[in-house]
Amino acid sequence: PGEEPIEGQMLAIKGSRFITDDRGVALFKNVDKSEEGYKVDFGFASKIRGWVPSGGPVQILKMTGNKTFFIPYKASKILNGQLKLELDDKSNLSFKLSNIKVTATIINQADTLTYSTLTQENGEFYFNLPGGMYTISLSPLAFDDNFRPTTFSQQVDLVNNSEKMIYFDIKQRKRSINIKKRD
């Protein structure tokens, strides 16, 4: 009671993705009853900064009939990032910094947890994450031989930092110049 709903939280249930509405609601209809429960993945980007589900990014919800689940949130650490593009000034090629998948992976004693988000038009991205040591990675599928990051992953300490900023440099391959001698 008294807590605000979280609008725009993406989650996945049985492989289908949902986004909460302005009341913080995601409706999953015609659900089969399951004693084992359904795995609900909250490890996607949220519009609200600084908060994560208290029970972790992956939770099992037991569906035994019509039921409403309230998912409490707690304060999180924030990881900000940006892709920086270095173009060859003699080239006419371009590269879009938007919609590149970025993952944050933490390995704890029990298992590996992965969070994901997409870059914005200017190459910026952010995560709400619980404290821990993370590997932040760019999807190699977003790049080709002309444009590559200098590194595809970085380590980030969110144990000792409540907010951290990282950068990935994207460089365009230098063109080779062929000089032909005229006779």
mmCIF file of C-alpha atoms in Angstrom:
data_model
loop_
_atom_site.group_PDB
_atom_site.id
_atom_site.type_symbol
_atom_site.label_atom_id
_atom_site.label_comp_id
_atom_site.label_asym_id
_atom_site.label_seq_id
_atom_site.Cartn_x
_atom_site.Cartn_y
_atom_site.Cartn_z
ATOM 1 C CA PRO A 1 0.000 0.000 0.000
ATOM 2 C CA GLY A 2 1.173 3.504 -0.865
ATOM 3 C CA GLU A 3 3.775 2.376 -3.400
ATOM 4 C CA GLU A 4 3.596 3.728 -6.929
ATOM 5 C CA PRO A 5 3.028 1.383 -9.886
ATOM 6 C CA ILE A 6 5.929 0.817 -12.277
ATOM 7 C CA GLU A 7 4.935 1.714 -15.824
ATOM 8 C CA GLY A 8 6.930 0.404 -18.776
ATOM 9 C CA GLN A 9 8.572 -2.594 -17.073
ATOM 10 C CA MET A 10 9.236 -5.305 -19.659
ATOM 11 C CA LEU A 11 8.876 -8.890 -18.481
ATOM 12 C CA ALA A 12 8.671 -12.324 -20.089
ATOM 13 C CA ILE A 13 6.339 -15.197 -19.209
ATOM 14 C CA LYS A 14 6.624 -18.496 -21.088
ATOM 15 C CA GLY A 15 8.663 -16.782 -23.807
ATOM 16 C CA SER A 16 6.089 -14.022 -24.409
ATOM 17 C CA ARG A 17 7.069 -10.461 -23.588
ATOM 18 C CA PHE A 18 4.818 -7.977 -21.832
ATOM 19 C CA ILE A 19 5.172 -4.315 -20.844
ATOM 20 C CA THR A 20 3.341 -2.966 -17.812
ATOM 21 C CA ASP A 21 0.759 -0.252 -18.455
ATOM 22 C CA ASP A 22 0.369 3.087 -16.636
ATOM 23 C CA ARG A 23 -1.123 1.210 -13.654
ATOM 24 C CA GLY A 24 1.892 -1.129 -13.479
ATOM 25 C CA VAL A 25 -0.237 -4.038 -14.744
ATOM 26 C CA ALA A 26 0.680 -6.846 -17.141
ATOM 27 C CA LEU A 27 -2.236 -9.152 -17.858
ATOM 28 C CA PHE A 28 -1.593 -12.822 -18.705
ATOM 29 C CA LYS A 29 -4.859 -14.531 -19.774
ATOM 30 C CA ASN A 30 -5.967 -18.136 -20.317
ATOM 31 C CA VAL A 31 -3.208 -19.513 -18.128
ATOM 32 C CA ASP A 32 -2.981 -23.224 -17.482
ATOM 33 C CA LYS A 33 -2.814 -24.131 -13.806
ATOM 34 C CA SER A 34 0.696 -25.195 -12.883
ATOM 35 C CA GLU A 35 1.943 -26.569 -9.581
ATOM 36 C CA GLU A 36 5.536 -25.927 -10.702
ATOM 37 C CA GLY A 37 4.656 -22.331 -11.543
ATOM 38 C CA TYR A 38 5.680 -20.075 -14.371
ATOM 39 C CA LYS A 39 9.105 -18.505 -14.677
ATOM 40 C CA VAL A 40 8.730 -14.724 -14.932
ATOM 41 C CA ASP A 41 11.804 -12.824 -16.146
ATOM 42 C CA PHE A 42 12.073 -9.158 -15.067
ATOM 43 C CA GLY A 43 15.660 -8.824 -16.362
ATOM 44 C CA PHE A 44 14.736 -6.290 -19.042
ATOM 45 C CA ALA A 45 14.985 -2.518 -19.139
ATOM 46 C CA SER A 46 12.538 -0.447 -17.130
ATOM 47 C CA LYS A 47 11.544 3.195 -17.586
ATOM 48 C CA ILE A 48 12.090 3.897 -13.890
ATOM 49 C CA ARG A 49 15.689 4.387 -12.767
ATOM 50 C CA GLY A 50 17.050 3.069 -9.505
ATOM 51 C CA TRP A 51 14.651 0.177 -8.750
ATOM 52 C CA VAL A 52 14.692 -3.626 -9.241
ATOM 53 C CA PRO A 53 12.310 -6.434 -8.196
ATOM 54 C CA SER A 54 13.031 -7.400 -4.555
ATOM 55 C CA GLY A 55 12.754 -11.106 -5.316
ATOM 56 C CA GLY A 56 15.350 -10.954 -8.104
ATOM 57 C CA PRO A 57 15.125 -10.723 -11.882
ATOM 58 C CA VAL A 58 13.688 -14.234 -12.308
ATOM 59 C CA GLN A 59 10.795 -15.371 -10.126
ATOM 60 C CA ILE A 60 8.512 -18.416 -10.127
ATOM 61 C CA LEU A 61 4.821 -17.577 -9.795
ATOM 62 C CA LYS A 62 2.394 -20.424 -9.067
ATOM 63 C CA MET A 63 -0.778 -20.135 -11.133
ATOM 64 C CA THR A 64 -3.613 -21.989 -9.414
ATOM 65 C CA GLY A 65 -6.494 -19.976 -10.840
ATOM 66 C CA ASN A 66 -7.382 -16.313 -11.255
ATOM 67 C CA LYS A 67 -4.768 -14.541 -9.203
ATOM 68 C CA THR A 68 -3.125 -11.137 -8.898
ATOM 69 C CA PHE A 69 0.562 -10.939 -8.018
ATOM 70 C CA PHE A 70 2.135 -7.832 -6.536
ATOM 71 C CA ILE A 71 5.874 -7.594 -7.175
ATOM 72 C CA PRO A 72 7.698 -5.375 -4.659
ATOM 73 C CA TYR A 73 10.738 -3.386 -5.800
ATOM 74 C CA LYS A 74 13.820 -2.190 -3.917
ATOM 75 C CA ALA A 75 16.502 0.429 -4.595
ATOM 76 C CA SER A 76 19.116 -0.628 -7.139
ATOM 77 C CA LYS A 77 22.519 0.359 -8.437
ATOM 78 C CA ILE A 78 22.568 2.227 -11.765
ATOM 79 C CA LEU A 79 24.881 1.487 -14.671
ATOM 80 C CA ASN A 80 24.981 4.144 -17.395
ATOM 81 C CA GLY A 81 26.757 3.554 -20.667
ATOM 82 C CA GLN A 82 27.323 5.005 -24.084
ATOM 83 C CA LEU A 83 28.701 3.860 -27.416
ATOM 84 C CA LYS A 84 31.125 6.384 -28.931
ATOM 85 C CA LEU A 85 31.514 6.243 -32.707
ATOM 86 C CA GLU A 86 34.788 7.130 -34.427
ATOM 87 C CA LEU A 87 34.259 7.576 -38.177
ATOM 88 C CA ASP A 88 36.797 7.783 -40.987
ATOM 89 C CA ASP A 89 36.330 11.339 -42.262
ATOM 90 C CA LYS A 90 37.035 10.209 -45.848
ATOM 91 C CA SER A 91 34.291 7.562 -45.828
ATOM 92 C CA ASN A 92 30.624 7.864 -46.745
ATOM 93 C CA LEU A 93 29.580 4.839 -44.644
ATOM 94 C CA SER A 94 27.349 5.363 -41.632
ATOM 95 C CA PHE A 95 26.502 3.338 -38.526
ATOM 96 C CA LYS A 96 23.383 3.554 -36.350
ATOM 97 C CA LEU A 97 24.028 3.443 -32.616
ATOM 98 C CA SER A 98 20.386 2.630 -31.751
ATOM 99 C CA ASN A 99 18.839 -0.725 -30.828
ATOM 100 C CA ILE A 100 22.101 -2.529 -30.111
ATOM 101 C CA LYS A 101 21.614 -5.211 -27.461
ATOM 102 C CA VAL A 102 23.683 -4.764 -24.308
ATOM 103 C CA THR A 103 23.764 -7.472 -21.628
ATOM 104 C CA ALA A 104 24.852 -7.356 -18.003
ATOM 105 C CA THR A 105 25.829 -10.742 -16.579
ATOM 106 C CA ILE A 106 26.511 -11.530 -12.925
ATOM 107 C CA ILE A 107 27.672 -14.864 -11.604
ATOM 108 C CA ASN A 108 26.700 -15.542 -8.014
ATOM 109 C CA GLN A 109 27.014 -18.720 -5.955
ATOM 110 C CA ALA A 110 23.796 -20.279 -7.257
ATOM 111 C CA ASP A 111 23.650 -19.380 -10.941
ATOM 112 C CA THR A 112 24.256 -16.844 -13.701
ATOM 113 C CA LEU A 113 21.805 -13.936 -14.059
ATOM 114 C CA THR A 114 21.545 -11.897 -17.245
ATOM 115 C CA TYR A 115 19.893 -8.519 -17.769
ATOM 116 C CA SER A 116 19.477 -6.889 -21.173
ATOM 117 C CA THR A 117 18.632 -3.535 -22.704
ATOM 118 C CA LEU A 118 18.886 -1.727 -26.043
ATOM 119 C CA THR A 119 20.838 1.407 -26.871
ATOM 120 C CA GLN A 120 19.001 4.623 -27.663
ATOM 121 C CA GLU A 121 19.508 6.662 -30.855
ATOM 122 C CA ASN A 122 22.549 8.450 -29.403
ATOM 123 C CA GLY A 123 24.130 5.159 -28.250
ATOM 124 C CA GLU A 124 23.232 5.641 -24.578
ATOM 125 C CA PHE A 125 21.905 2.831 -22.363
ATOM 126 C CA TYR A 126 21.335 2.138 -18.690
ATOM 127 C CA PHE A 127 20.555 -0.699 -16.306
ATOM 128 C CA ASN A 128 18.948 -0.929 -12.867
ATOM 129 C CA LEU A 129 20.966 -3.682 -11.189
ATOM 130 C CA PRO A 130 21.402 -5.218 -7.744
ATOM 131 C CA GLY A 131 24.903 -4.844 -6.318
ATOM 132 C CA GLY A 132 27.578 -7.148 -7.706
ATOM 133 C CA MET A 133 30.424 -7.574 -10.173
ATOM 134 C CA TYR A 134 29.155 -7.577 -13.761
ATOM 135 C CA THR A 135 30.370 -8.300 -17.255
ATOM 136 C CA ILE A 136 28.767 -5.810 -19.651
ATOM 137 C CA SER A 137 28.721 -7.063 -23.262
ATOM 138 C CA LEU A 138 27.703 -5.806 -26.676
ATOM 139 C CA SER A 139 25.989 -8.157 -29.119
ATOM 140 C CA PRO A 140 28.494 -9.109 -31.840
ATOM 141 C CA LEU A 141 25.560 -9.447 -34.275
ATOM 142 C CA ALA A 142 25.222 -5.635 -34.391
ATOM 143 C CA PHE A 143 28.639 -5.166 -36.004
ATOM 144 C CA ASP A 144 30.306 -6.006 -39.304
ATOM 145 C CA ASP A 145 33.816 -5.787 -40.780
ATOM 146 C CA ASN A 146 33.491 -2.007 -41.254
ATOM 147 C CA PHE A 147 32.434 -1.113 -37.689
ATOM 148 C CA ARG A 148 33.695 -2.914 -34.568
ATOM 149 C CA PRO A 149 34.054 -2.058 -30.904
ATOM 150 C CA THR A 150 37.600 -1.952 -29.539
ATOM 151 C CA THR A 151 36.309 -4.381 -26.900
ATOM 152 C CA PHE A 152 33.029 -6.315 -26.774
ATOM 153 C CA SER A 153 32.873 -6.520 -22.954
ATOM 154 C CA GLN A 154 33.933 -4.732 -19.775
ATOM 155 C CA GLN A 155 33.948 -5.584 -16.075
ATOM 156 C CA VAL A 156 31.980 -3.264 -13.782
ATOM 157 C CA ASP A 157 32.015 -3.074 -9.972
ATOM 158 C CA LEU A 158 28.562 -2.284 -8.589
ATOM 159 C CA VAL A 159 29.474 -3.522 -5.131
ATOM 160 C CA ASN A 160 31.521 -0.452 -4.233
ATOM 161 C CA ASN A 161 29.750 1.981 -6.610
ATOM 162 C CA SER A 162 26.086 2.969 -6.468
ATOM 163 C CA GLU A 163 26.265 4.469 -9.966
ATOM 164 C CA LYS A 164 28.820 3.886 -12.697
ATOM 165 C CA MET A 165 29.389 5.203 -16.248
ATOM 166 C CA ILE A 166 31.123 3.151 -18.956
ATOM 167 C CA TYR A 167 31.952 3.755 -22.612
ATOM 168 C CA PHE A 168 32.417 1.465 -25.588
ATOM 169 C CA ASP A 169 34.447 2.850 -28.507
ATOM 170 C CA ILE A 170 33.147 1.833 -31.939
ATOM 171 C CA LYS A 171 35.723 2.357 -34.673
ATOM 172 C CA GLN A 172 35.350 2.310 -38.406
ATOM 173 C CA ARG A 173 37.931 0.218 -40.216
ATOM 174 C CA LYS A 174 40.447 2.395 -41.989
ATOM 175 C CA ARG A 175 40.218 2.217 -45.743
ATOM 176 C CA SER A 176 43.212 0.998 -47.642
ATOM 177 C CA ILE A 177 44.336 3.268 -50.424
ATOM 178 C CA ASN A 178 45.592 1.816 -53.655
ATOM 179 C CA ILE A 179 47.808 4.162 -55.621
ATOM 180 C CA LYS A 180 48.291 3.203 -59.222
ATOM 181 C CA LYS A 181 51.185 4.555 -61.113
ATOM 182 C CA ARG A 182 50.454 5.823 -64.622
ATOM 183 C CA ASP A 183 52.898 5.000 -67.359
#
